[in-house]
């Protein structure tokens, strides 16, 4: 793996990536495009609908690894037809100290991490030995540039989309000392307005990172997400609003196993839907984000340096099972309630078969962050696998 260069260079700081990236094949695609003015060829497959946008393939890169317009434009050139612009805020926000990414090695034979398993609290080995199928830690703290910097950059990113492609901005509110609940809601509305000013006609609101302080996620409070999305929707009007959710665990009904499936109580996820999509304020859910785990080095000590970093989010191949479980449950509730919100499946997509597994689980679009970082040709491979069918 040592000679392979992900488009986000995990050996450099976030700041260096922002200024110098993207790297590897993404950098080459960007350089080529600067000398060629023709739009990239659209694939033969019929265009799909993605929240009112025609896309060549409903596949892309979710919020995070595409730091600015150079990254999103390179993603378009590499055939990722939905490029999400990294989560922005109403103000500049610092990044957690370097390193932010480590390779993660779960114990199970297939390298998966199951939500709720003891291993997540006991400790999972994390080091710099990056191996396929790739799983990594992701400990950034959702940094943001100042709006004066990201607004003009996002504007350029939106117009750089080719035919059958769409730029998706991601944003979140910022909870700061002394803020009231109403101030916090207002900060979301302000940030959504700043996104609208760039020309965006859809957007994703992130509720799946520790927005609420250490290890506290906004999506664990459906009533508050309901109040915020209602206020944001009033601001953005007809533009579709996507909510990014973390994995929300079901509760197993005691003794509730039938011959072929477990019986679960999905009240928490259903409440989220009832507070948002069922009221018309949310048009889609994107899920999952990372699964939180205690990360340890070979000596069993905390792997990421610094206070409050004993746990980190894990993403990549290890969390595919959790992602598929979450989207299947969302789709089941959607059917049961007769709603028509869209579902964007995220988590552990590293190969064309993973794209197909998410589609079979009922999602409208699929995205890959870690898998795309370690395989810049992933979108092209998925398209080739579909054409070959
Ligand atoms: C480098 C990196 C940065 C990320 N930053 C964000 C972010 O700013 N906002 C967000 O909603 N998710 C962020 N994520 C999470 C991804 O969008 C995604 O939910 C998660 O990585 C699971 O997908 P994967 O298994 O394909 O990586 C980030 C992920 C990575 C790898």
mmCIF file of C-alpha atoms and ligand atoms in Angstrom:
data_model
loop_
_atom_site.group_PDB
_atom_site.id
_atom_site.type_symbol
_atom_site.label_atom_id
_atom_site.label_comp_id
_atom_site.label_asym_id
_atom_site.label_seq_id
_atom_site.Cartn_x
_atom_site.Cartn_y
_atom_site.Cartn_z
ATOM 1 C CA UNK A 1 0.000 0.000 0.000
ATOM 2 C CA UNK A 2 2.953 2.327 0.548
ATOM 3 C CA UNK A 3 3.134 3.553 -3.065
ATOM 4 C CA UNK A 4 -0.616 4.193 -3.313
ATOM 5 C CA UNK A 5 -1.740 7.769 -2.829
ATOM 6 C CA UNK A 6 -5.354 8.364 -1.651
ATOM 7 C CA UNK A 7 -6.782 11.681 -2.919
ATOM 8 C CA UNK A 8 -6.876 12.805 0.729
ATOM 9 C CA UNK A 9 -3.334 12.246 2.018
ATOM 10 C CA UNK A 10 -3.680 10.769 5.519
ATOM 11 C CA UNK A 11 0.006 11.503 6.251
ATOM 12 C CA UNK A 12 -0.602 15.252 5.967
ATOM 13 C CA UNK A 13 -2.651 17.596 8.143
ATOM 14 C CA UNK A 14 -6.159 18.710 7.184
ATOM 15 C CA UNK A 15 -4.716 22.181 6.484
ATOM 16 C CA UNK A 16 -2.063 20.802 4.100
ATOM 17 C CA UNK A 17 -4.689 18.696 2.351
ATOM 18 C CA UNK A 18 -6.927 21.750 1.996
ATOM 19 C CA UNK A 19 -4.112 23.820 0.465
ATOM 20 C CA UNK A 20 -2.282 21.167 -1.603
ATOM 21 C CA UNK A 21 -4.850 18.474 -2.407
ATOM 22 C CA UNK A 22 -6.260 16.520 -4.010
ATOM 23 C CA UNK A 23 -3.537 13.923 -4.574
ATOM 24 C CA UNK A 24 -2.960 10.825 -6.682
ATOM 25 C CA UNK A 25 -5.368 10.121 -9.545
ATOM 26 C CA UNK A 26 -7.639 12.992 -8.506
ATOM 27 C CA UNK A 27 -4.747 15.440 -8.991
ATOM 28 C CA UNK A 28 -4.075 13.939 -12.430
ATOM 29 C CA UNK A 29 -7.750 14.235 -13.404
ATOM 30 C CA UNK A 30 -7.751 17.873 -12.374
ATOM 31 C CA UNK A 31 -4.597 18.652 -14.365
ATOM 32 C CA UNK A 32 -6.001 16.911 -17.473
ATOM 33 C CA UNK A 33 -9.289 18.745 -17.250
ATOM 34 C CA UNK A 34 -7.537 22.092 -17.104
ATOM 35 C CA UNK A 35 -6.080 21.462 -20.558
ATOM 36 C CA UNK A 36 -9.209 19.844 -22.076
ATOM 37 C CA UNK A 37 -12.416 21.864 -22.282
ATOM 38 C CA UNK A 38 -14.762 19.075 -23.443
ATOM 39 C CA UNK A 39 -17.191 17.775 -20.820
ATOM 40 C CA UNK A 40 -16.556 14.198 -19.669
ATOM 41 C CA UNK A 41 -18.471 11.590 -21.672
ATOM 42 C CA UNK A 42 -21.731 10.480 -20.053
ATOM 43 C CA UNK A 43 -22.109 6.714 -19.577
ATOM 44 C CA UNK A 44 -24.603 4.742 -21.654
ATOM 45 C CA UNK A 45 -26.792 3.871 -18.657
ATOM 46 C CA UNK A 46 -30.049 5.870 -18.467
ATOM 47 C CA UNK A 47 -30.017 8.853 -16.143
ATOM 48 C CA UNK A 48 -31.493 8.358 -12.677
ATOM 49 C CA UNK A 49 -33.400 10.932 -10.642
ATOM 50 C CA UNK A 50 -31.695 12.249 -7.533
ATOM 51 C CA UNK A 51 -34.025 14.647 -5.710
ATOM 52 C CA UNK A 52 -35.016 16.378 -8.935
ATOM 53 C CA UNK A 53 -31.565 16.181 -10.557
ATOM 54 C CA UNK A 54 -30.778 13.820 -13.407
ATOM 55 C CA UNK A 55 -27.610 11.913 -12.575
ATOM 56 C CA UNK A 56 -25.728 9.440 -14.760
ATOM 57 C CA UNK A 57 -25.446 7.004 -11.847
ATOM 58 C CA UNK A 58 -26.814 7.670 -8.354
ATOM 59 C CA UNK A 59 -23.378 7.173 -6.842
ATOM 60 C CA UNK A 60 -21.011 9.647 -5.242
ATOM 61 C CA UNK A 61 -18.816 10.705 -2.351
ATOM 62 C CA UNK A 62 -20.458 11.756 0.961
ATOM 63 C CA UNK A 63 -19.560 14.692 3.178
ATOM 64 C CA UNK A 64 -15.984 14.793 4.378
ATOM 65 C CA UNK A 65 -13.143 13.827 2.094
ATOM 66 C CA UNK A 66 -13.932 16.466 -0.593
ATOM 67 C CA UNK A 67 -12.546 19.552 1.162
ATOM 68 C CA UNK A 68 -13.055 22.211 -1.472
ATOM 69 C CA UNK A 69 -13.815 22.895 -5.150
ATOM 70 C CA UNK A 70 -10.618 21.263 -6.404
ATOM 71 C CA UNK A 71 -11.591 17.996 -4.688
ATOM 72 C CA UNK A 72 -15.236 18.085 -5.846
ATOM 73 C CA UNK A 73 -14.282 18.948 -9.445
ATOM 74 C CA UNK A 74 -11.741 16.110 -9.511
ATOM 75 C CA UNK A 75 -14.444 13.757 -8.175
ATOM 76 C CA UNK A 76 -16.756 14.757 -11.029
ATOM 77 C CA UNK A 77 -13.957 14.146 -13.542
ATOM 78 C CA UNK A 78 -13.408 10.676 -12.061
ATOM 79 C CA UNK A 79 -17.082 9.842 -12.662
ATOM 80 C CA UNK A 80 -18.535 10.319 -9.172
ATOM 81 C CA UNK A 81 -21.840 11.907 -10.209
ATOM 82 C CA UNK A 82 -22.839 13.194 -6.746
ATOM 83 C CA UNK A 83 -20.018 15.086 -5.027
ATOM 84 C CA UNK A 84 -20.724 16.284 -1.491
ATOM 85 C CA UNK A 85 -18.901 19.430 -0.392
ATOM 86 C CA UNK A 86 -17.450 18.913 3.105
ATOM 87 C CA UNK A 87 -19.711 20.072 5.945
ATOM 88 C CA UNK A 88 -19.540 23.853 6.401
ATOM 89 C CA UNK A 89 -20.489 26.018 9.379
ATOM 90 C CA UNK A 90 -21.577 29.616 10.031
ATOM 91 C CA UNK A 91 -18.052 30.399 11.291
ATOM 92 C CA UNK A 92 -14.463 29.202 11.012
ATOM 93 C CA UNK A 93 -13.921 26.076 13.134
ATOM 94 C CA UNK A 94 -10.594 24.373 13.931
ATOM 95 C CA UNK A 95 -9.621 20.781 13.187
ATOM 96 C CA UNK A 96 -8.605 18.192 15.812
ATOM 97 C CA UNK A 97 -4.806 17.798 16.021
ATOM 98 C CA UNK A 98 -2.993 15.580 13.509
ATOM 99 C CA UNK A 99 -3.215 12.610 13.021
ATOM 100 C CA UNK A 100 -6.902 12.393 12.160
ATOM 101 C CA UNK A 101 -6.851 9.093 10.322
ATOM 102 C CA UNK A 102 -5.409 5.701 11.366
ATOM 103 C CA UNK A 103 -5.898 2.233 9.875
ATOM 104 C CA UNK A 104 -8.329 0.209 12.013
ATOM 105 C CA UNK A 105 -8.141 -3.591 12.405
ATOM 106 C CA UNK A 106 -11.239 -5.263 13.912
ATOM 107 C CA UNK A 107 -10.747 -8.791 15.278
ATOM 108 C CA UNK A 108 -13.442 -10.613 13.302
ATOM 109 C CA UNK A 109 -12.396 -12.738 10.310
ATOM 110 C CA UNK A 110 -14.280 -10.534 7.835
ATOM 111 C CA UNK A 111 -13.053 -7.310 9.498
ATOM 112 C CA UNK A 112 -16.528 -6.101 10.405
ATOM 113 C CA UNK A 113 -17.551 -4.136 13.489
ATOM 114 C CA UNK A 114 -21.020 -4.788 14.876
ATOM 115 C CA UNK A 115 -22.798 -1.932 16.694
ATOM 116 C CA UNK A 116 -23.185 -2.802 20.365
ATOM 117 C CA UNK A 117 -20.383 -5.402 20.382
ATOM 118 C CA UNK A 118 -17.991 -5.510 23.369
ATOM 119 C CA UNK A 119 -14.991 -4.956 21.072
ATOM 120 C CA UNK A 120 -16.064 -1.334 20.513
ATOM 121 C CA UNK A 121 -15.523 -0.589 24.237
ATOM 122 C CA UNK A 122 -12.656 -2.994 24.910
ATOM 123 C CA UNK A 123 -10.487 -1.482 22.190
ATOM 124 C CA UNK A 124 -9.827 -1.971 18.477
ATOM 125 C CA UNK A 125 -6.258 -1.946 17.143
ATOM 126 C CA UNK A 126 -5.413 1.212 15.160
ATOM 127 C CA UNK A 127 -2.055 1.973 13.501
ATOM 128 C CA UNK A 128 -0.535 3.221 10.251
ATOM 129 C CA UNK A 129 -0.633 -0.171 8.524
ATOM 130 C CA UNK A 130 -3.230 0.590 5.814
ATOM 131 C CA UNK A 131 -4.578 -2.639 4.288
ATOM 132 C CA UNK A 132 -7.426 -3.604 1.952
ATOM 133 C CA UNK A 133 -10.340 -3.959 2.538
ATOM 134 C CA UNK A 134 -9.796 -0.571 4.102
ATOM 135 C CA UNK A 135 -11.184 0.595 7.453
ATOM 136 C CA UNK A 136 -9.997 3.798 9.106
ATOM 137 C CA UNK A 137 -10.592 6.137 12.026
ATOM 138 C CA UNK A 138 -11.947 9.572 11.323
ATOM 139 C CA UNK A 139 -11.299 12.179 14.014
ATOM 140 C CA UNK A 140 -11.507 15.691 12.551
ATOM 141 C CA UNK A 141 -14.063 17.550 14.698
ATOM 142 C CA UNK A 142 -15.850 18.867 11.586
ATOM 143 C CA UNK A 143 -13.558 21.802 10.761
ATOM 144 C CA UNK A 144 -14.882 24.636 8.588
ATOM 145 C CA UNK A 145 -13.432 27.629 6.766
ATOM 146 C CA UNK A 146 -15.035 31.035 7.326
ATOM 147 C CA UNK A 147 -18.115 31.631 5.108
ATOM 148 C CA UNK A 148 -16.167 34.394 3.308
ATOM 149 C CA UNK A 149 -13.862 31.648 2.079
ATOM 150 C CA UNK A 150 -16.243 28.693 1.556
ATOM 151 C CA UNK A 151 -19.090 30.604 -0.109
ATOM 152 C CA UNK A 152 -17.210 31.659 -3.274
ATOM 153 C CA UNK A 153 -15.490 28.260 -3.371
ATOM 154 C CA UNK A 154 -18.814 26.378 -3.117
ATOM 155 C CA UNK A 155 -20.206 28.585 -5.886
ATOM 156 C CA UNK A 156 -17.369 27.452 -8.190
ATOM 157 C CA UNK A 157 -17.916 23.829 -7.123
ATOM 158 C CA UNK A 158 -21.613 23.924 -8.080
ATOM 159 C CA UNK A 159 -20.960 25.185 -11.611
ATOM 160 C CA UNK A 160 -18.147 22.656 -12.182
ATOM 161 C CA UNK A 161 -20.603 19.724 -12.226
ATOM 162 C CA UNK A 162 -20.771 18.084 -15.656
ATOM 163 C CA UNK A 163 -23.858 16.728 -17.436
ATOM 164 C CA UNK A 164 -25.682 14.245 -15.212
ATOM 165 C CA UNK A 165 -23.792 15.396 -12.118
ATOM 166 C CA UNK A 166 -24.704 17.399 -9.020
ATOM 167 C CA UNK A 167 -22.834 19.135 -6.228
ATOM 168 C CA UNK A 168 -24.372 18.518 -2.809
ATOM 169 C CA UNK A 169 -23.442 20.991 -0.050
ATOM 170 C CA UNK A 170 -23.337 19.693 3.519
ATOM 171 C CA UNK A 171 -23.735 21.982 6.534
ATOM 172 C CA UNK A 172 -24.285 21.812 10.271
ATOM 173 C CA UNK A 173 -25.068 24.079 13.200
ATOM 174 C CA UNK A 174 -22.426 25.034 15.761
ATOM 175 C CA UNK A 175 -23.133 24.832 19.471
ATOM 176 C CA UNK A 176 -20.980 27.402 21.293
ATOM 177 C CA UNK A 177 -20.719 28.424 24.946
ATOM 178 C CA UNK A 178 -23.647 30.558 26.109
ATOM 179 C CA UNK A 179 -25.945 29.713 23.191
ATOM 180 C CA UNK A 180 -29.622 29.169 23.970
ATOM 181 C CA UNK A 181 -31.647 26.446 22.254
ATOM 182 C CA UNK A 182 -33.194 29.076 19.990
ATOM 183 C CA UNK A 183 -29.747 30.484 19.124
ATOM 184 C CA UNK A 184 -28.637 26.978 18.136
ATOM 185 C CA UNK A 185 -31.652 26.550 15.840
ATOM 186 C CA UNK A 186 -31.017 30.019 14.395
ATOM 187 C CA UNK A 187 -27.401 29.081 13.648
ATOM 188 C CA UNK A 188 -28.638 26.200 11.473
ATOM 189 C CA UNK A 189 -30.996 28.567 9.641
ATOM 190 C CA UNK A 190 -28.216 31.116 9.088
ATOM 191 C CA UNK A 191 -25.883 28.451 7.721
ATOM 192 C CA UNK A 192 -28.601 27.098 5.399
ATOM 193 C CA UNK A 193 -29.141 30.649 4.098
ATOM 194 C CA UNK A 194 -25.404 31.055 3.468
ATOM 195 C CA UNK A 195 -25.517 27.783 1.482
ATOM 196 C CA UNK A 196 -28.516 29.023 -0.568
ATOM 197 C CA UNK A 197 -26.532 32.166 -1.437
ATOM 198 C CA UNK A 198 -23.986 30.025 -3.310
ATOM 199 C CA UNK A 199 -26.666 28.927 -5.791
ATOM 200 C CA UNK A 200 -27.260 25.505 -4.211
ATOM 201 C CA UNK A 201 -30.659 24.013 -4.924
ATOM 202 C CA UNK A 202 -30.441 21.129 -2.483
ATOM 203 C CA UNK A 203 -28.448 20.526 0.704
ATOM 204 C CA UNK A 204 -27.628 18.041 3.453
ATOM 205 C CA UNK A 205 -27.781 18.864 7.170
ATOM 206 C CA UNK A 206 -25.379 16.872 9.330
ATOM 207 C CA UNK A 207 -26.824 15.593 12.608
ATOM 208 C CA UNK A 208 -24.437 12.646 12.843
ATOM 209 C CA UNK A 209 -21.224 14.110 14.299
ATOM 210 C CA UNK A 210 -20.665 15.192 17.912
ATOM 211 C CA UNK A 211 -22.480 18.513 17.225
ATOM 212 C CA UNK A 212 -23.675 18.583 20.802
ATOM 213 C CA UNK A 213 -20.345 18.129 22.560
ATOM 214 C CA UNK A 214 -18.180 15.084 23.291
ATOM 215 C CA UNK A 215 -19.867 11.936 21.926
ATOM 216 C CA UNK A 216 -23.297 13.633 21.842
ATOM 217 C CA UNK A 217 -25.025 13.502 18.485
ATOM 218 C CA UNK A 218 -27.884 15.752 17.429
ATOM 219 C CA UNK A 219 -29.635 12.806 15.752
ATOM 220 C CA UNK A 220 -30.171 11.211 19.165
ATOM 221 C CA UNK A 221 -32.722 13.985 19.829
ATOM 222 C CA UNK A 222 -35.475 13.553 17.187
ATOM 223 C CA UNK A 223 -37.670 16.309 18.643
ATOM 224 C CA UNK A 224 -34.851 18.864 18.342
ATOM 225 C CA UNK A 225 -33.992 17.660 14.820
ATOM 226 C CA UNK A 226 -37.701 18.154 14.026
ATOM 227 C CA UNK A 227 -37.647 21.766 15.284
ATOM 228 C CA UNK A 228 -34.418 22.553 13.454
ATOM 229 C CA UNK A 229 -35.468 21.011 10.133
ATOM 230 C CA UNK A 230 -38.792 22.838 10.244
ATOM 231 C CA UNK A 231 -36.967 26.166 10.703
ATOM 232 C CA UNK A 232 -34.399 25.323 8.009
ATOM 233 C CA UNK A 233 -37.101 24.241 5.560
ATOM 234 C CA UNK A 234 -38.907 27.558 6.108
ATOM 235 C CA UNK A 235 -35.666 29.260 5.085
ATOM 236 C CA UNK A 236 -34.771 27.146 2.022
ATOM 237 C CA UNK A 237 -38.259 26.757 0.543
ATOM 238 C CA UNK A 238 -38.596 24.149 -2.205
ATOM 239 C CA UNK A 239 -34.970 23.052 -2.141
ATOM 240 C CA UNK A 240 -34.794 19.395 -1.029
ATOM 241 C CA UNK A 241 -33.350 18.929 2.475
ATOM 242 C CA UNK A 242 -31.375 15.777 3.282
ATOM 243 C CA UNK A 243 -30.626 14.830 6.897
ATOM 244 C CA UNK A 244 -27.438 12.877 7.575
ATOM 245 C CA UNK A 245 -28.004 10.331 10.349
ATOM 246 C CA UNK A 246 -25.648 8.192 12.385
ATOM 247 C CA UNK A 247 -26.481 4.540 13.017
ATOM 248 C CA UNK A 248 -29.568 4.427 15.264
ATOM 249 C CA UNK A 249 -29.756 1.017 16.963
ATOM 250 C CA UNK A 250 -32.980 -0.950 17.056
ATOM 251 C CA UNK A 251 -34.114 -2.533 20.306
ATOM 252 C CA UNK A 252 -34.447 -6.297 20.063
ATOM 253 C CA UNK A 253 -37.783 -7.546 21.378
ATOM 254 C CA UNK A 254 -37.013 -9.996 24.165
ATOM 255 C CA UNK A 255 -37.256 -13.544 22.882
ATOM 256 C CA UNK A 256 -38.247 -12.027 19.569
ATOM 257 C CA UNK A 257 -36.611 -14.344 17.099
ATOM 258 C CA UNK A 258 -38.602 -16.035 14.397
ATOM 259 C CA UNK A 259 -37.174 -18.729 12.157
ATOM 260 C CA UNK A 260 -35.560 -16.334 9.682
ATOM 261 C CA UNK A 261 -35.261 -12.944 11.319
ATOM 262 C CA UNK A 262 -34.950 -11.066 14.570
ATOM 263 C CA UNK A 263 -37.929 -9.074 15.759
ATOM 264 C CA UNK A 264 -37.072 -5.506 16.583
ATOM 265 C CA UNK A 265 -38.613 -2.384 18.001
ATOM 266 C CA UNK A 266 -37.561 0.525 15.783
ATOM 267 C CA UNK A 267 -39.359 3.279 17.690
ATOM 268 C CA UNK A 268 -36.345 5.653 17.825
ATOM 269 C CA UNK A 269 -35.827 5.621 14.060
ATOM 270 C CA UNK A 270 -39.555 5.857 13.410
ATOM 271 C CA UNK A 271 -39.801 8.879 15.724
ATOM 272 C CA UNK A 272 -37.027 10.602 13.725
ATOM 273 C CA UNK A 273 -39.019 10.049 10.525
ATOM 274 C CA UNK A 274 -42.278 11.211 12.094
ATOM 275 C CA UNK A 275 -40.633 14.439 13.359
ATOM 276 C CA UNK A 276 -39.092 15.270 9.961
ATOM 277 C CA UNK A 277 -39.974 13.521 6.688
ATOM 278 C CA UNK A 278 -43.573 12.795 7.714
ATOM 279 C CA UNK A 279 -44.043 16.546 8.251
ATOM 280 C CA UNK A 280 -42.633 17.430 4.845
ATOM 281 C CA UNK A 281 -39.562 19.265 6.166
ATOM 282 C CA UNK A 282 -37.101 16.547 5.077
ATOM 283 C CA UNK A 283 -36.963 14.898 1.649
ATOM 284 C CA UNK A 284 -34.175 12.366 2.198
ATOM 285 C CA UNK A 285 -31.952 10.668 4.766
ATOM 286 C CA UNK A 286 -28.298 9.941 4.212
ATOM 287 C CA UNK A 287 -26.864 7.279 6.479
ATOM 288 C CA UNK A 288 -24.683 6.032 8.149
ATOM 289 C CA UNK A 289 -21.816 8.016 9.577
ATOM 290 C CA UNK A 290 -18.998 6.365 11.518
ATOM 291 C CA UNK A 291 -19.365 3.796 14.324
ATOM 292 C CA UNK A 292 -17.724 4.948 17.564
ATOM 293 C CA UNK A 293 -14.984 2.698 18.978
ATOM 294 C CA UNK A 294 -12.202 2.873 21.570
ATOM 295 C CA UNK A 295 -8.996 2.805 19.539
ATOM 296 C CA UNK A 296 -5.800 1.325 20.990
ATOM 297 C CA UNK A 297 -2.241 0.848 19.758
ATOM 298 C CA UNK A 298 -0.339 -2.457 19.854
ATOM 299 C CA UNK A 299 0.478 -1.862 23.554
ATOM 300 C CA UNK A 300 -3.197 -1.324 24.395
ATOM 301 C CA UNK A 301 -2.723 2.434 24.950
ATOM 302 C CA UNK A 302 -4.928 5.188 23.484
ATOM 303 C CA UNK A 303 -4.103 5.335 19.760
ATOM 304 C CA UNK A 304 -5.045 8.941 18.907
ATOM 305 C CA UNK A 305 -3.209 11.592 20.950
ATOM 306 C CA UNK A 306 -5.012 14.043 23.228
ATOM 307 C CA UNK A 307 -7.849 14.444 25.688
ATOM 308 C CA UNK A 308 -11.300 13.291 24.576
ATOM 309 C CA UNK A 309 -9.875 11.191 21.744
ATOM 310 C CA UNK A 310 -9.940 7.779 23.416
ATOM 311 C CA UNK A 311 -12.873 6.994 21.134
ATOM 312 C CA UNK A 312 -13.127 7.820 17.463
ATOM 313 C CA UNK A 313 -15.479 7.134 14.590
ATOM 314 C CA UNK A 314 -14.600 4.155 12.403
ATOM 315 C CA UNK A 315 -15.557 4.079 8.739
ATOM 316 C CA UNK A 316 -14.845 1.952 5.676
ATOM 317 C CA UNK A 317 -15.315 -1.759 5.075
ATOM 318 C CA UNK A 318 -15.872 -2.583 8.780
ATOM 319 C CA UNK A 319 -19.188 -0.720 8.973
ATOM 320 C CA UNK A 320 -20.899 -1.995 5.790
ATOM 321 C CA UNK A 321 -23.122 -4.429 7.731
ATOM 322 C CA UNK A 322 -24.300 -1.635 10.032
ATOM 323 C CA UNK A 323 -25.007 0.644 7.058
ATOM 324 C CA UNK A 324 -27.010 -1.999 5.228
ATOM 325 C CA UNK A 325 -28.975 -2.784 8.395
ATOM 326 C CA UNK A 326 -29.833 0.903 8.939
ATOM 327 C CA UNK A 327 -31.011 1.578 5.357
ATOM 328 C CA UNK A 328 -33.097 -1.614 5.244
ATOM 329 C CA UNK A 329 -34.878 -0.540 8.453
ATOM 330 C CA UNK A 330 -35.416 2.977 7.071
ATOM 331 C CA UNK A 331 -36.881 1.513 3.860
ATOM 332 C CA UNK A 332 -39.178 -0.785 5.879
ATOM 333 C CA UNK A 333 -40.525 2.140 7.927
ATOM 334 C CA UNK A 334 -40.911 4.222 4.743
ATOM 335 C CA UNK A 335 -43.064 1.463 3.227
ATOM 336 C CA UNK A 336 -45.072 0.903 6.385
ATOM 337 C CA UNK A 337 -45.871 4.619 6.796
ATOM 338 C CA UNK A 338 -46.512 5.108 3.064
ATOM 339 C CA UNK A 339 -43.955 7.929 2.788
ATOM 340 C CA UNK A 340 -41.756 8.713 -0.209
ATOM 341 C CA UNK A 341 -38.538 10.209 1.163
ATOM 342 C CA UNK A 342 -35.299 9.184 -0.551
ATOM 343 C CA UNK A 343 -32.567 7.128 1.140
ATOM 344 C CA UNK A 344 -28.861 7.597 0.462
ATOM 345 C CA UNK A 345 -26.874 4.543 1.562
ATOM 346 C CA UNK A 346 -23.424 5.227 3.022
ATOM 347 C CA UNK A 347 -20.962 3.022 4.881
ATOM 348 C CA UNK A 348 -18.359 0.520 3.779
ATOM 349 C CA UNK A 349 -18.840 0.701 0.018
ATOM 350 C CA UNK A 350 -15.464 -0.419 -1.347
ATOM 351 C CA UNK A 351 -16.450 -2.468 -4.443
ATOM 352 C CA UNK A 352 -19.204 -2.650 -7.119
ATOM 353 C CA UNK A 353 -20.956 -5.513 -5.239
ATOM 354 C CA UNK A 354 -21.386 -3.182 -2.245
ATOM 355 C CA UNK A 355 -23.134 -0.600 -4.456
ATOM 356 C CA UNK A 356 -25.508 -3.363 -5.615
ATOM 357 C CA UNK A 357 -26.125 -4.567 -2.045
ATOM 358 C CA UNK A 358 -27.241 -1.076 -0.996
ATOM 359 C CA UNK A 359 -29.468 -0.724 -4.060
ATOM 360 C CA UNK A 360 -31.042 -4.107 -3.272
ATOM 361 C CA UNK A 361 -31.702 -2.867 0.292
ATOM 362 C CA UNK A 362 -33.944 -0.149 -1.164
ATOM 363 C CA UNK A 363 -31.774 2.964 -1.374
ATOM 364 C CA UNK A 364 -32.130 5.637 -4.060
ATOM 365 C CA UNK A 365 -28.440 6.579 -4.133
ATOM 366 C CA UNK A 366 -25.168 5.241 -2.725
ATOM 367 C CA UNK A 367 -22.009 6.992 -1.565
ATOM 368 C CA UNK A 368 -18.504 5.973 -0.565
ATOM 369 C CA UNK A 369 -15.993 8.015 1.450
ATOM 370 C CA UNK A 370 -13.239 5.631 2.621
ATOM 371 C CA UNK A 371 -13.650 3.241 -0.332
ATOM 372 C CA UNK A 372 -13.321 6.123 -2.802
ATOM 373 C CA UNK A 373 -10.276 7.514 -0.975
ATOM 374 C CA UNK A 374 -8.474 4.193 -1.456
ATOM 375 C CA UNK A 375 -9.850 3.525 -4.965
ATOM 376 C CA UNK A 376 -10.183 6.665 -7.079
ATOM 377 C CA UNK A 377 -11.622 4.550 -9.927
ATOM 378 C CA UNK A 378 -14.503 3.130 -7.848
ATOM 379 C CA UNK A 379 -17.236 5.020 -9.764
ATOM 380 C CA UNK A 380 -15.800 3.901 -13.094
ATOM 381 C CA UNK A 381 -15.611 0.293 -11.858
ATOM 382 C CA UNK A 382 -19.264 0.354 -10.773
ATOM 383 C CA UNK A 383 -20.318 1.820 -14.126
ATOM 384 C CA UNK A 384 -18.271 -0.803 -15.994
ATOM 385 C CA UNK A 385 -19.825 -3.598 -13.907
ATOM 386 C CA UNK A 386 -23.327 -2.340 -14.734
ATOM 387 C CA UNK A 387 -22.574 -2.002 -18.470
ATOM 388 C CA UNK A 388 -21.138 -5.542 -18.471
ATOM 389 C CA UNK A 389 -24.353 -7.054 -17.011
HETATM 390 C C1 LIG B 1 -11.942 11.954 5.860
HETATM 391 C C2 LIG B 1 -13.397 11.929 6.242
HETATM 392 C C3 LIG B 1 -14.035 13.101 6.669
HETATM 393 C C4 LIG B 1 -15.395 13.106 7.004
HETATM 394 N N1 LIG B 1 -16.026 14.265 7.358
HETATM 395 C C5 LIG B 1 -17.392 14.305 7.454
HETATM 396 C C6 LIG B 1 -18.089 15.548 7.561
HETATM 397 O O1 LIG B 1 -17.491 16.633 7.582
HETATM 398 N N2 LIG B 1 -19.448 15.517 7.621
HETATM 399 C C7 LIG B 1 -20.165 14.342 7.588
HETATM 400 O O2 LIG B 1 -21.409 14.372 7.618
HETATM 401 N N3 LIG B 1 -19.526 13.145 7.494
HETATM 402 C C8 LIG B 1 -18.171 13.116 7.403
HETATM 403 N N4 LIG B 1 -17.521 11.909 7.215
HETATM 404 C C9 LIG B 1 -18.304 10.650 7.254
HETATM 405 C C10 LIG B 1 -18.689 10.137 5.868
HETATM 406 O O3 LIG B 1 -19.534 11.028 5.191
HETATM 407 C C11 LIG B 1 -19.380 8.766 5.949
HETATM 408 O O4 LIG B 1 -20.628 8.905 6.588
HETATM 409 C C12 LIG B 1 -18.568 7.720 6.694
HETATM 410 O O5 LIG B 1 -17.202 7.849 6.409
HETATM 411 C C13 LIG B 1 -19.016 6.297 6.321
HETATM 412 O O6 LIG B 1 -18.797 6.054 4.950
HETATM 413 P P1 LIG B 1 -17.536 5.177 4.426
HETATM 414 O O7 LIG B 1 -17.586 3.866 5.132
HETATM 415 O O8 LIG B 1 -17.748 5.078 2.936
HETATM 416 O O9 LIG B 1 -16.311 5.949 4.768
HETATM 417 C C14 LIG B 1 -16.139 11.885 6.913
HETATM 418 C C15 LIG B 1 -15.484 10.711 6.508
HETATM 419 C C16 LIG B 1 -14.133 10.716 6.177
HETATM 420 C C17 LIG B 1 -13.476 9.433 5.737
#
